[in-house]
Short mmCIF file of N, CA, C and O in Angstrom, two decimals:
data_model
loop_
_atom_site.label_atom_id
_atom_site.label_comp_id
_atom_site.label_asym_id
_atom_site.label_seq_id
_atom_site.Cartn_x
_atom_site.Cartn_y
_atom_site.Cartn_z
N MET O 563 115.31 137.35 112.89
CA MET O 563 115.94 136.50 113.42
C MET O 563 114.94 135.70 114.62
O MET O 563 114.75 134.90 114.75
N ALA O 564 114.24 136.77 115.66
CA ALA O 564 113.19 135.95 116.48
C ALA O 564 112.10 135.32 115.73
O ALA O 564 111.91 134.14 116.35
N THR O 565 111.44 135.82 114.43
CA THR O 565 110.81 135.10 113.77
C THR O 565 111.26 133.31 113.29
O THR O 565 110.38 132.79 113.40
N GLU O 566 112.43 133.74 113.04
CA GLU O 566 112.94 132.36 112.56
C GLU O 566 113.30 131.03 113.87
O GLU O 566 113.04 130.04 113.44
N LEU O 567 113.66 131.84 114.74
CA LEU O 567 113.93 130.99 116.15
C LEU O 567 112.42 130.60 116.19
O LEU O 567 112.03 129.50 116.96
N THR O 568 111.41 131.33 116.21
CA THR O 568 109.86 130.82 116.62
C THR O 568 109.36 130.14 115.75
O THR O 568 108.85 128.90 116.58
N ASN O 569 109.64 130.31 114.43
CA ASN O 569 109.32 129.17 113.57
C ASN O 569 109.67 127.75 113.71
O ASN O 569 109.46 126.81 113.69
N LYS O 570 111.38 127.90 114.04
CA LYS O 570 112.07 126.73 114.25
C LYS O 570 111.66 125.73 115.76
O LYS O 570 111.31 125.03 115.94
N LYS O 571 111.24 126.99 116.77
CA LYS O 571 110.40 126.24 118.12
C LYS O 571 109.29 125.55 117.79
O LYS O 571 109.17 124.51 118.17
N ALA O 572 108.38 126.10 116.78
CA ALA O 572 107.18 125.52 116.25
C ALA O 572 107.04 123.90 115.37
O ALA O 572 106.54 123.72 116.02
N GLU O 573 108.02 124.26 114.47
CA GLU O 573 108.46 122.98 113.84
C GLU O 573 108.96 122.06 114.94
O GLU O 573 108.26 120.67 114.86
N ARG O 574 109.83 122.25 115.59
CA ARG O 574 110.18 121.29 116.58
C ARG O 574 108.97 120.49 117.69
O ARG O 574 109.22 119.38 117.66
N ASP O 575 108.45 121.94 118.24
CA ASP O 575 107.43 121.37 119.02
C ASP O 575 106.69 120.08 117.94
O ASP O 575 106.04 119.26 118.57
N ALA O 576 106.01 120.43 116.76
CA ALA O 576 105.34 119.93 115.93
C ALA O 576 106.05 118.57 115.69
O ALA O 576 105.19 117.36 115.60
N LEU O 577 107.29 118.49 115.50
CA LEU O 577 108.05 117.38 115.39
C LEU O 577 107.32 116.36 116.71
O LEU O 577 107.58 115.06 116.44
N ARG O 578 107.79 116.73 117.71
CA ARG O 578 108.25 116.27 119.02
C ARG O 578 106.70 115.60 119.22
O ARG O 578 106.65 114.46 119.46
N GLY O 579 105.61 116.13 118.57
CA GLY O 579 104.59 115.77 119.39
C GLY O 579 103.99 114.33 118.10
O GLY O 579 103.52 113.36 119.03
N LEU O 580 104.24 114.70 116.81
CA LEU O 580 104.40 113.12 115.80
C LEU O 580 105.32 112.19 116.17
O LEU O 580 104.71 110.96 116.30
N ILE O 581 106.64 112.55 116.96
CA ILE O 581 107.30 111.51 117.36
C ILE O 581 106.71 110.65 118.61
O ILE O 581 106.99 109.68 118.87
N GLN O 582 105.74 111.52 119.49
CA GLN O 582 105.60 111.27 120.68
C GLN O 582 104.36 110.14 120.58
O GLN O 582 104.01 108.98 120.94
N GLN O 583 103.36 110.58 119.38
CA GLN O 583 102.30 109.77 118.71
C GLN O 583 103.19 108.46 118.18
O GLN O 583 102.60 107.30 118.60
N TRP O 584 104.11 108.18 117.53
CA TRP O 584 104.45 107.36 117.04
C TRP O 584 105.27 106.29 118.04
O TRP O 584 105.05 105.13 117.98
N ASN O 585 105.77 106.75 119.06
CA ASN O 585 106.65 106.12 120.53
C ASN O 585 105.42 105.89 121.13
O ASN O 585 105.51 104.37 121.82
N ALA O 586 104.22 106.19 121.24
CA ALA O 586 103.27 105.38 121.97
C ALA O 586 103.00 104.16 121.74
O ALA O 586 102.24 103.63 122.37
N ASN O 587 102.89 104.08 120.16
CA ASN O 587 102.17 102.90 119.69
C ASN O 587 103.50 101.67 119.41
O ASN O 587 103.35 100.77 118.87
N ARG O 588 104.56 101.82 120.04
CA ARG O 588 105.99 101.27 120.03
C ARG O 588 106.56 100.21 120.94
O ARG O 588 106.54 101.09 122.07
N LEU O 589 107.21 99.66 120.87
CA LEU O 589 108.05 98.76 121.75
C LEU O 589 109.11 99.68 121.96
O LEU O 589 109.64 100.50 121.00
N ASP O 590 109.78 99.85 123.40
CA ASP O 590 110.73 100.62 123.58
C ASP O 590 112.14 100.69 122.54
O ASP O 590 112.49 101.91 122.16
N LEU O 591 112.26 99.25 122.41
CA LEU O 591 113.17 99.25 121.17
C LEU O 591 112.93 100.21 120.14
O LEU O 591 113.92 100.65 119.29
N PHE O 592 111.99 100.24 119.50
CA PHE O 592 111.39 101.14 118.34
C PHE O 592 111.14 102.43 118.58
O PHE O 592 110.86 102.94 117.51
N GLU O 593 111.54 103.07 119.39
CA GLU O 593 111.18 104.54 119.94
C GLU O 593 112.13 105.44 119.33
O GLU O 593 113.25 105.11 118.89
N LEU O 594 111.60 106.62 118.70
CA LEU O 594 112.27 107.30 118.17
C LEU O 594 113.04 108.60 119.28
O LEU O 594 112.12 108.53 120.07
N SER O 595 114.06 108.86 118.86
CA SER O 595 114.53 109.93 119.74
C SER O 595 113.73 111.43 119.61
O SER O 595 113.46 111.81 118.91
N GLU O 596 114.09 111.72 120.78
CA GLU O 596 113.74 113.44 120.55
C GLU O 596 114.37 114.30 119.75
O GLU O 596 115.78 114.14 119.17
N PRO O 597 113.82 115.31 118.77
CA PRO O 597 114.45 115.91 117.66
C PRO O 597 115.46 116.73 118.37
O PRO O 597 115.35 117.19 119.46
N ASN O 598 116.74 117.03 117.98
CA ASN O 598 117.75 118.01 117.75
C ASN O 598 117.51 119.25 117.64
O ASN O 598 116.15 119.36 116.90
N GLU O 599 117.90 120.21 117.75
CA GLU O 599 118.20 121.70 117.46
C GLU O 599 118.00 121.49 115.96
O GLU O 599 117.31 122.80 115.16
N ASP O 600 118.03 120.89 115.00
CA ASP O 600 118.15 120.50 113.78
C ASP O 600 117.33 119.94 112.89
O ASP O 600 117.29 119.53 112.10
N LEU O 601 116.24 119.25 114.18
CA LEU O 601 114.87 118.74 114.04
C LEU O 601 115.59 117.45 113.44
O LEU O 601 114.69 116.41 112.29
N GLU O 602 116.57 116.69 113.97
CA GLU O 602 117.26 115.50 113.30
C GLU O 602 116.66 114.22 114.74
O GLU O 602 116.87 115.26 115.87
N PHE O 603 116.41 113.30 114.04
CA PHE O 603 116.15 112.28 114.91
C PHE O 603 116.45 110.90 114.87
O PHE O 603 116.80 110.83 113.41
N HIS O 604 116.72 109.85 115.62
CA HIS O 604 116.92 108.34 115.16
C HIS O 604 116.19 107.37 115.68
O HIS O 604 115.41 107.81 117.01
N GLY O 605 116.30 106.56 115.35
CA GLY O 605 115.48 105.13 115.76
C GLY O 605 116.28 103.82 115.40
O GLY O 605 116.64 103.79 114.23
N VAL O 606 115.51 102.78 116.26
CA VAL O 606 115.75 101.39 115.52
C VAL O 606 114.42 101.05 114.42
O VAL O 606 113.48 101.12 115.11
N MET O 607 114.59 100.63 113.38
CA MET O 607 113.76 99.83 112.31
C MET O 607 113.77 98.70 112.00
O MET O 607 115.08 98.19 111.71
N ARG O 608 112.88 97.90 111.98
CA ARG O 608 112.54 96.59 111.65
C ARG O 608 112.33 96.40 109.81
O ARG O 608 111.99 97.23 109.77
N PHE O 609 113.60 95.63 109.50
CA PHE O 609 113.29 95.60 107.80
C PHE O 609 113.27 94.24 107.35
O PHE O 609 113.94 93.14 108.37
N TYR O 610 112.49 93.72 106.40
CA TYR O 610 112.22 92.36 106.24
C TYR O 610 113.24 91.97 104.68
O TYR O 610 112.61 92.88 104.19
N PHE O 611 113.29 90.58 104.72
CA PHE O 611 113.73 90.57 103.39
C PHE O 611 113.42 89.18 103.08
O PHE O 611 112.87 88.21 103.86
N GLN O 612 112.50 89.16 101.68
CA GLN O 612 112.08 88.21 101.22
C GLN O 612 112.60 87.88 99.43
O GLN O 612 112.49 88.92 98.82
N ASP O 613 112.95 86.76 99.15
CA ASP O 613 113.56 86.86 97.61
C ASP O 613 112.48 85.54 97.20
O ASP O 613 112.37 84.72 97.34
N SER O 614 111.53 86.36 95.99
CA SER O 614 110.42 85.54 95.33
C SER O 614 109.82 84.55 95.89
O SER O 614 109.76 83.36 96.00
N GLY O 615 109.39 84.89 96.99
CA GLY O 615 108.27 83.73 97.93
C GLY O 615 109.12 83.29 98.73
O GLY O 615 108.18 82.56 99.52
N GLN O 616 110.36 83.62 99.36
CA GLN O 616 111.00 82.59 99.93
C GLN O 616 110.86 82.97 101.23
O GLN O 616 110.00 84.09 101.74
N LYS O 617 111.79 82.20 102.29
CA LYS O 617 111.20 82.50 103.84
C LYS O 617 111.72 83.94 103.80
O LYS O 617 112.87 84.65 103.35
N VAL O 618 110.84 84.88 105.02
CA VAL O 618 111.24 85.88 105.67
C VAL O 618 112.24 86.04 106.32
O VAL O 618 112.13 85.45 107.49
N ALA O 619 113.36 87.16 106.25
CA ALA O 619 114.66 87.14 107.45
C ALA O 619 114.22 88.69 107.52
O ALA O 619 113.40 89.58 106.75
N THR O 620 114.68 88.80 108.91
CA THR O 620 114.42 90.25 109.73
C THR O 620 115.92 90.70 110.06
O THR O 620 116.50 89.90 110.98
N LYS O 621 115.83 91.84 110.08
CA LYS O 621 116.92 92.62 110.79
C LYS O 621 116.74 93.71 111.54
O LYS O 621 115.94 94.48 110.65
N CYS O 622 116.96 94.44 112.20
CA CYS O 622 116.95 95.93 112.56
C CYS O 622 118.21 96.85 112.74
O CYS O 622 119.05 96.00 112.86
N ILE O 623 118.03 97.75 112.43
CA ILE O 623 119.05 98.88 112.19
C ILE O 623 119.05 99.74 113.07
O ILE O 623 117.34 100.56 112.95
N ARG O 624 119.88 100.75 113.47
CA ARG O 624 119.69 102.08 113.80
C ARG O 624 119.39 102.93 112.37
O ARG O 624 120.56 103.14 111.72
N VAL O 625 118.29 104.05 112.31
CA VAL O 625 118.40 104.70 111.20
C VAL O 625 118.28 106.09 111.91
O VAL O 625 117.31 106.61 112.70
N ALA O 626 119.02 107.40 111.28
CA ALA O 626 118.89 108.62 111.27
C ALA O 626 117.90 109.37 110.24
O ALA O 626 118.10 108.80 109.07
N SER O 627 116.78 110.45 110.96
CA SER O 627 116.22 111.03 109.88
C SER O 627 116.91 111.52 108.81
O SER O 627 116.50 112.00 107.45
N ASP O 628 118.33 111.88 108.66
CA ASP O 628 118.94 112.33 107.71
C ASP O 628 119.48 111.64 106.83
O ASP O 628 120.48 111.41 105.51
N ALA O 629 119.05 110.23 106.86
CA ALA O 629 119.90 108.98 106.10
C ALA O 629 119.06 108.95 104.69
O ALA O 629 117.86 109.20 104.97
N THR O 630 119.92 108.55 103.80
CA THR O 630 119.53 108.54 102.61
C THR O 630 119.05 107.22 102.50
O THR O 630 119.47 106.08 103.11
N SER O 631 118.13 106.84 101.41
CA SER O 631 117.64 105.61 101.26
C SER O 631 118.85 104.61 100.89
O SER O 631 118.99 103.54 100.91
N GLN O 632 119.52 105.27 99.78
CA GLN O 632 120.78 104.60 99.60
C GLN O 632 121.73 104.15 100.88
O GLN O 632 122.29 103.04 100.69
N ALA O 633 121.84 104.77 101.45
CA ALA O 633 122.73 104.45 102.99
C ALA O 633 122.07 103.40 103.50
O ALA O 633 122.67 102.85 103.73
N VAL O 634 120.55 103.33 103.53
CA VAL O 634 120.09 102.56 104.45
C VAL O 634 120.03 101.10 103.76
O VAL O 634 120.57 100.30 104.12
N ILE O 635 120.03 101.23 101.99
CA ILE O 635 120.09 100.24 101.70
C ILE O 635 121.26 99.55 101.45
O ILE O 635 121.14 97.91 101.85
N GLU O 636 122.23 100.20 101.35
CA GLU O 636 123.83 99.56 101.96
C GLU O 636 124.14 99.00 102.77
O GLU O 636 124.84 97.91 103.00
N THR O 637 123.28 99.32 104.09
CA THR O 637 123.56 98.70 105.43
C THR O 637 122.86 97.70 105.31
O THR O 637 123.23 96.56 106.20
N LEU O 638 121.63 97.62 104.77
CA LEU O 638 120.71 96.33 104.59
C LEU O 638 121.56 95.03 103.94
O LEU O 638 121.82 93.89 104.29
N ILE O 639 122.24 95.63 102.95
CA ILE O 639 123.16 94.57 102.00
C ILE O 639 124.23 94.05 103.15
O ILE O 639 124.29 92.70 102.80
N GLU O 640 124.75 94.87 103.61
CA GLU O 640 125.61 94.29 104.52
C GLU O 640 125.13 93.45 105.55
O GLU O 640 125.62 92.36 106.04
N LYS O 641 123.77 93.99 106.31
CA LYS O 641 123.53 93.22 107.41
C LYS O 641 122.96 91.62 106.96
O LYS O 641 123.18 90.43 107.23
N PHE O 642 121.77 92.00 105.50
CA PHE O 642 121.42 90.59 105.12
C PHE O 642 122.57 89.80 104.26
O PHE O 642 122.15 88.97 103.58
N ARG O 643 123.66 90.50 104.16
CA ARG O 643 124.59 89.70 103.13
C ARG O 643 124.49 88.34 102.30
O ARG O 643 124.49 87.96 101.67
N PRO O 644 124.72 86.93 103.51
CA PRO O 644 124.34 85.98 103.22
C PRO O 644 123.35 85.66 102.37
O PRO O 644 123.02 84.76 101.30
N ASP O 645 122.19 86.02 102.97
CA ASP O 645 120.74 85.89 102.21
C ASP O 645 121.14 86.71 100.60
O ASP O 645 120.38 86.29 99.58
N MET O 646 121.66 87.74 100.48
CA MET O 646 121.39 88.62 99.56
C MET O 646 122.28 88.36 98.40
O MET O 646 122.11 88.39 97.13
N ARG O 647 123.49 87.30 98.78
CA ARG O 647 124.42 86.84 97.82
C ARG O 647 123.67 85.94 97.09
O ARG O 647 123.84 85.52 96.16
N MET O 648 122.38 85.30 97.66
CA MET O 648 121.44 84.09 96.93
C MET O 648 120.34 84.68 96.09
O MET O 648 120.08 83.78 95.56
N LEU O 649 120.33 85.90 95.99
CA LEU O 649 119.12 86.55 95.47
C LEU O 649 119.41 86.02 93.78
O LEU O 649 120.00 86.13 93.33
N SER O 650 117.96 85.90 93.05
CA SER O 650 118.05 85.36 91.70
C SER O 650 118.19 86.51 90.78
O SER O 650 118.70 86.35 90.10
N VAL O 651 117.75 88.02 91.65
CA VAL O 651 117.51 89.18 91.15
C VAL O 651 118.22 90.08 91.66
O VAL O 651 117.91 90.44 92.86
N PRO O 652 119.65 90.40 91.86
CA PRO O 652 120.29 91.31 92.60
C PRO O 652 119.75 92.43 92.44
O PRO O 652 120.73 93.75 92.15
N GLU O 653 118.61 93.01 92.74
CA GLU O 653 118.02 94.17 92.54
C GLU O 653 117.35 94.85 93.57
O GLU O 653 117.09 93.88 94.45
N TYR O 654 117.52 95.59 94.28
CA TYR O 654 117.07 96.19 95.60
C TYR O 654 116.03 97.13 95.47
O TYR O 654 116.28 97.99 94.82
N ALA O 655 115.45 97.24 96.68
CA ALA O 655 114.17 98.55 96.89
C ALA O 655 113.53 98.57 98.16
O ALA O 655 113.49 97.25 98.95
N LEU O 656 112.96 99.37 98.64
CA LEU O 656 112.64 99.69 100.16
C LEU O 656 111.37 99.92 99.56
O LEU O 656 111.12 101.16 99.06
N TYR O 657 110.29 99.15 100.64
CA TYR O 657 109.00 99.44 100.32
C TYR O 657 108.38 100.10 101.96
O TYR O 657 108.98 99.50 102.78
N GLU O 658 107.65 100.92 101.85
CA GLU O 658 106.67 101.21 103.26
C GLU O 658 105.78 100.30 103.56
O GLU O 658 105.12 100.74 102.44
N ILE O 659 105.56 99.26 104.18
CA ILE O 659 104.14 98.85 104.36
C ILE O 659 103.35 99.33 105.70
O ILE O 659 103.99 99.49 107.01
N HIS O 660 102.42 99.37 105.75
CA HIS O 660 101.41 100.31 106.49
C HIS O 660 100.70 98.98 107.42
O HIS O 660 100.33 98.39 106.72
N GLU O 661 100.22 99.63 108.31
CA GLU O 661 99.29 98.73 109.43
C GLU O 661 98.25 98.20 108.16
O GLU O 661 97.98 96.54 108.61
N ASN O 662 97.39 98.84 108.01
CA ASN O 662 96.37 97.91 106.77
C ASN O 662 97.10 96.99 105.56
O ASN O 662 96.05 96.49 105.06
N GLY O 663 98.33 96.91 105.68
CA GLY O 663 98.96 96.28 104.42
C GLY O 663 98.93 96.91 103.30
O GLY O 663 99.71 96.17 102.57
N ALA O 664 98.67 97.82 103.25
CA ALA O 664 99.02 98.75 101.57
C ALA O 664 100.13 98.80 102.00
O ALA O 664 101.14 99.36 102.49
N GLY O 665 100.99 98.91 100.60
CA GLY O 665 102.29 99.26 100.15
C GLY O 665 102.54 100.48 99.62
O GLY O 665 101.56 100.85 98.79
N ILE O 666 103.68 101.19 99.67
CA ILE O 666 103.79 102.08 99.10
C ILE O 666 105.25 102.10 98.05
O ILE O 666 106.36 101.19 98.51
N GLU O 667 105.28 102.47 96.87
CA GLU O 667 106.51 102.09 95.91
C GLU O 667 107.68 102.42 96.68
O GLU O 667 107.75 102.95 97.70
N PRO O 668 108.71 101.72 95.78
CA PRO O 668 109.76 101.98 96.44
C PRO O 668 110.62 103.32 96.90
O PRO O 668 109.97 104.30 96.17
N ARG O 669 111.34 103.70 97.69
CA ARG O 669 112.03 104.91 98.26
C ARG O 669 113.14 104.86 97.61
O ARG O 669 113.83 104.21 97.31
#
């Protein structure tokens, strides 16, 4: 039991360090919360919507670390609904884009 608590504390401390690094480079609006005892955290993320090279729209939503990709997509569909009803191909995907411009396949 003591070893399990020690491991959980080490995980939480490591996660706290990663979150502090993330927050150091973000506006206050986009800071992540401290992890709770279950290592869950939340924050606001900006999402971009673009259909076939059209104008880009953005929305910010609050996302929790335990949220599924499907739940995030459903929330975004509600937020972007006027734009998404006009999609030429009604398929959705989430991509992670890094500062260097490299993209990662859908989540």
